[in-house]
Short mmCIF file of C-alpha atoms in Angstrom, two decimals:
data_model
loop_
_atom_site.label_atom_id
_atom_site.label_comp_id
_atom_site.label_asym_id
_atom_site.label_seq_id
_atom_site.Cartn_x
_atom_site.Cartn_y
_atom_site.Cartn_z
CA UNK E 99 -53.01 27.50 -45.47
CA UNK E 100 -56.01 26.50 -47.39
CA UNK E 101 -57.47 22.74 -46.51
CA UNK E 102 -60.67 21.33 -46.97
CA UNK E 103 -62.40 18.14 -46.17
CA UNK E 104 -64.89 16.76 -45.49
CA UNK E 105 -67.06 17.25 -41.45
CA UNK E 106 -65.63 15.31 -38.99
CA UNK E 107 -62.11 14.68 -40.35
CA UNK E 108 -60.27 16.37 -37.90
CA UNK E 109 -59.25 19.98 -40.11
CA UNK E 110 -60.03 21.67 -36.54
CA UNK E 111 -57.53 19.32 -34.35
CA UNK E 112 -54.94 19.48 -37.52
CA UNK E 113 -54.53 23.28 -36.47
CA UNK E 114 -55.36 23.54 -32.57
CA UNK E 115 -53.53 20.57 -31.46
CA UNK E 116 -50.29 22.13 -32.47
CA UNK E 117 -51.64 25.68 -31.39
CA UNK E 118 -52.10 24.45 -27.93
CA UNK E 119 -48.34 22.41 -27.78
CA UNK E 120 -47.01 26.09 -28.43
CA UNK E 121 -48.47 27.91 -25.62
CA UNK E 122 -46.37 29.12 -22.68
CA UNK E 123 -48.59 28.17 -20.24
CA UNK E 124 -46.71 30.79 -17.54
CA UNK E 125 -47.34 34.01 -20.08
CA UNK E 126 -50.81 35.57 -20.00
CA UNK E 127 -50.07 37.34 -23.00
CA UNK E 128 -52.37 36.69 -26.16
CA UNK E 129 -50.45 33.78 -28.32
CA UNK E 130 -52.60 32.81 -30.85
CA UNK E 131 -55.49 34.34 -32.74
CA UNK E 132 -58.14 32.59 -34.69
CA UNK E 133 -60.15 34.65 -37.26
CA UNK E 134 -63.39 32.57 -38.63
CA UNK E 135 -65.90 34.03 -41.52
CA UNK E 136 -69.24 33.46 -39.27
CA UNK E 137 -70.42 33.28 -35.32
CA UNK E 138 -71.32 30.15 -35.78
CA UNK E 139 -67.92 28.79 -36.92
CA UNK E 140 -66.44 30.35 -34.23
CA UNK E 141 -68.31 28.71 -31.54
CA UNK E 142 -67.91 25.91 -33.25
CA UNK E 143 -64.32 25.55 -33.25
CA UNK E 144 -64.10 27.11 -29.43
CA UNK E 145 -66.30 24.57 -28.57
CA UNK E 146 -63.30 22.16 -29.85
CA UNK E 147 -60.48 23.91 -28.16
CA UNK E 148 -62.11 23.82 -24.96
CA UNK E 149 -62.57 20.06 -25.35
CA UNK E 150 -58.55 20.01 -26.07
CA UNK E 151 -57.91 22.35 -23.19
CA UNK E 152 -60.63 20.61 -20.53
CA UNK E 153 -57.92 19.72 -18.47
CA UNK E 154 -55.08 22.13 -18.48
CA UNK E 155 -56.36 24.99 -16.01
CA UNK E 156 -53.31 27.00 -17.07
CA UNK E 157 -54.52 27.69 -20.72
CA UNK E 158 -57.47 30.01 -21.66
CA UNK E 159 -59.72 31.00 -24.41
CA UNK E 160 -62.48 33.01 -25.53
CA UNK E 161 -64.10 33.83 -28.51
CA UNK E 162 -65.37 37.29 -29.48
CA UNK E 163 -68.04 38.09 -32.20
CA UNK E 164 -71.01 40.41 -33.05
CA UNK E 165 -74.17 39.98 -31.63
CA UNK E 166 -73.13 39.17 -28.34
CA UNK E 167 -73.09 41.35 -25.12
CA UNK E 168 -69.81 43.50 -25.84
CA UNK E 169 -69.46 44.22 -21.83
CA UNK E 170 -69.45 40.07 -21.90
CA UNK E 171 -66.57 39.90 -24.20
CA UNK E 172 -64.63 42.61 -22.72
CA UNK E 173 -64.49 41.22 -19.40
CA UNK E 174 -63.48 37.66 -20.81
CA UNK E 175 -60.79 39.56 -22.28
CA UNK E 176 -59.66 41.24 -19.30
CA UNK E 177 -59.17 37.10 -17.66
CA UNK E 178 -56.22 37.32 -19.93
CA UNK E 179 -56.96 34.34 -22.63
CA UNK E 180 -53.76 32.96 -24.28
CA UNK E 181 -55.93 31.94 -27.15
CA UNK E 182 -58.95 33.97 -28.73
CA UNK E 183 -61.15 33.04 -31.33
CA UNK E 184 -63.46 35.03 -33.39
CA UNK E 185 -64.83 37.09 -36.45
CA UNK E 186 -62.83 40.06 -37.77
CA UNK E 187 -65.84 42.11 -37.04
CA UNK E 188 -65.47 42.30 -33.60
#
């Protein structure tokens, strides 16, 4: 899927609302991946699904990119996200 818009129209929500109603909260497993062009995107829309996700302690995410401590990213990996968001890089 393709959209644009315009900022603050909601394009993030439109795809992590529905994202989040899918995960099994009782499987650790990895459920949904999120590639984004650029670091900054990514935090960007992390910073999003952890506003989505403040409240349900059951449901985890990290995001992954370059330039960032790789020992940092491995061990947020190893807390078993459901959701992980980054660049294709890493």
């Amino acid at each position: 899927m393709i959209g644009q818009a315009q900022t603050g129209t909601g394009k993030t929500f439109s795809f992590a609302i529905p994202i989040i109603e899918k995960i099994d909260m009782n499987n650790p497993n990895v459920q949904a991946l999120i590639l984004l062009p650029t670091r900054e995107l990514s935090l960007q829309v992390y910073a999003e699904f952890l506003k989505l996700i403040r409240f349900s302690r059951q449901i985890r995410a990290t995001v992954v990119y370059g330039g960032q401590s790789i020992e940092r990213q491995i061990k947020s990996l190893k807390e078993k996200p459901q959701i992980i968001i980054g660049t294709p890089g890493r």
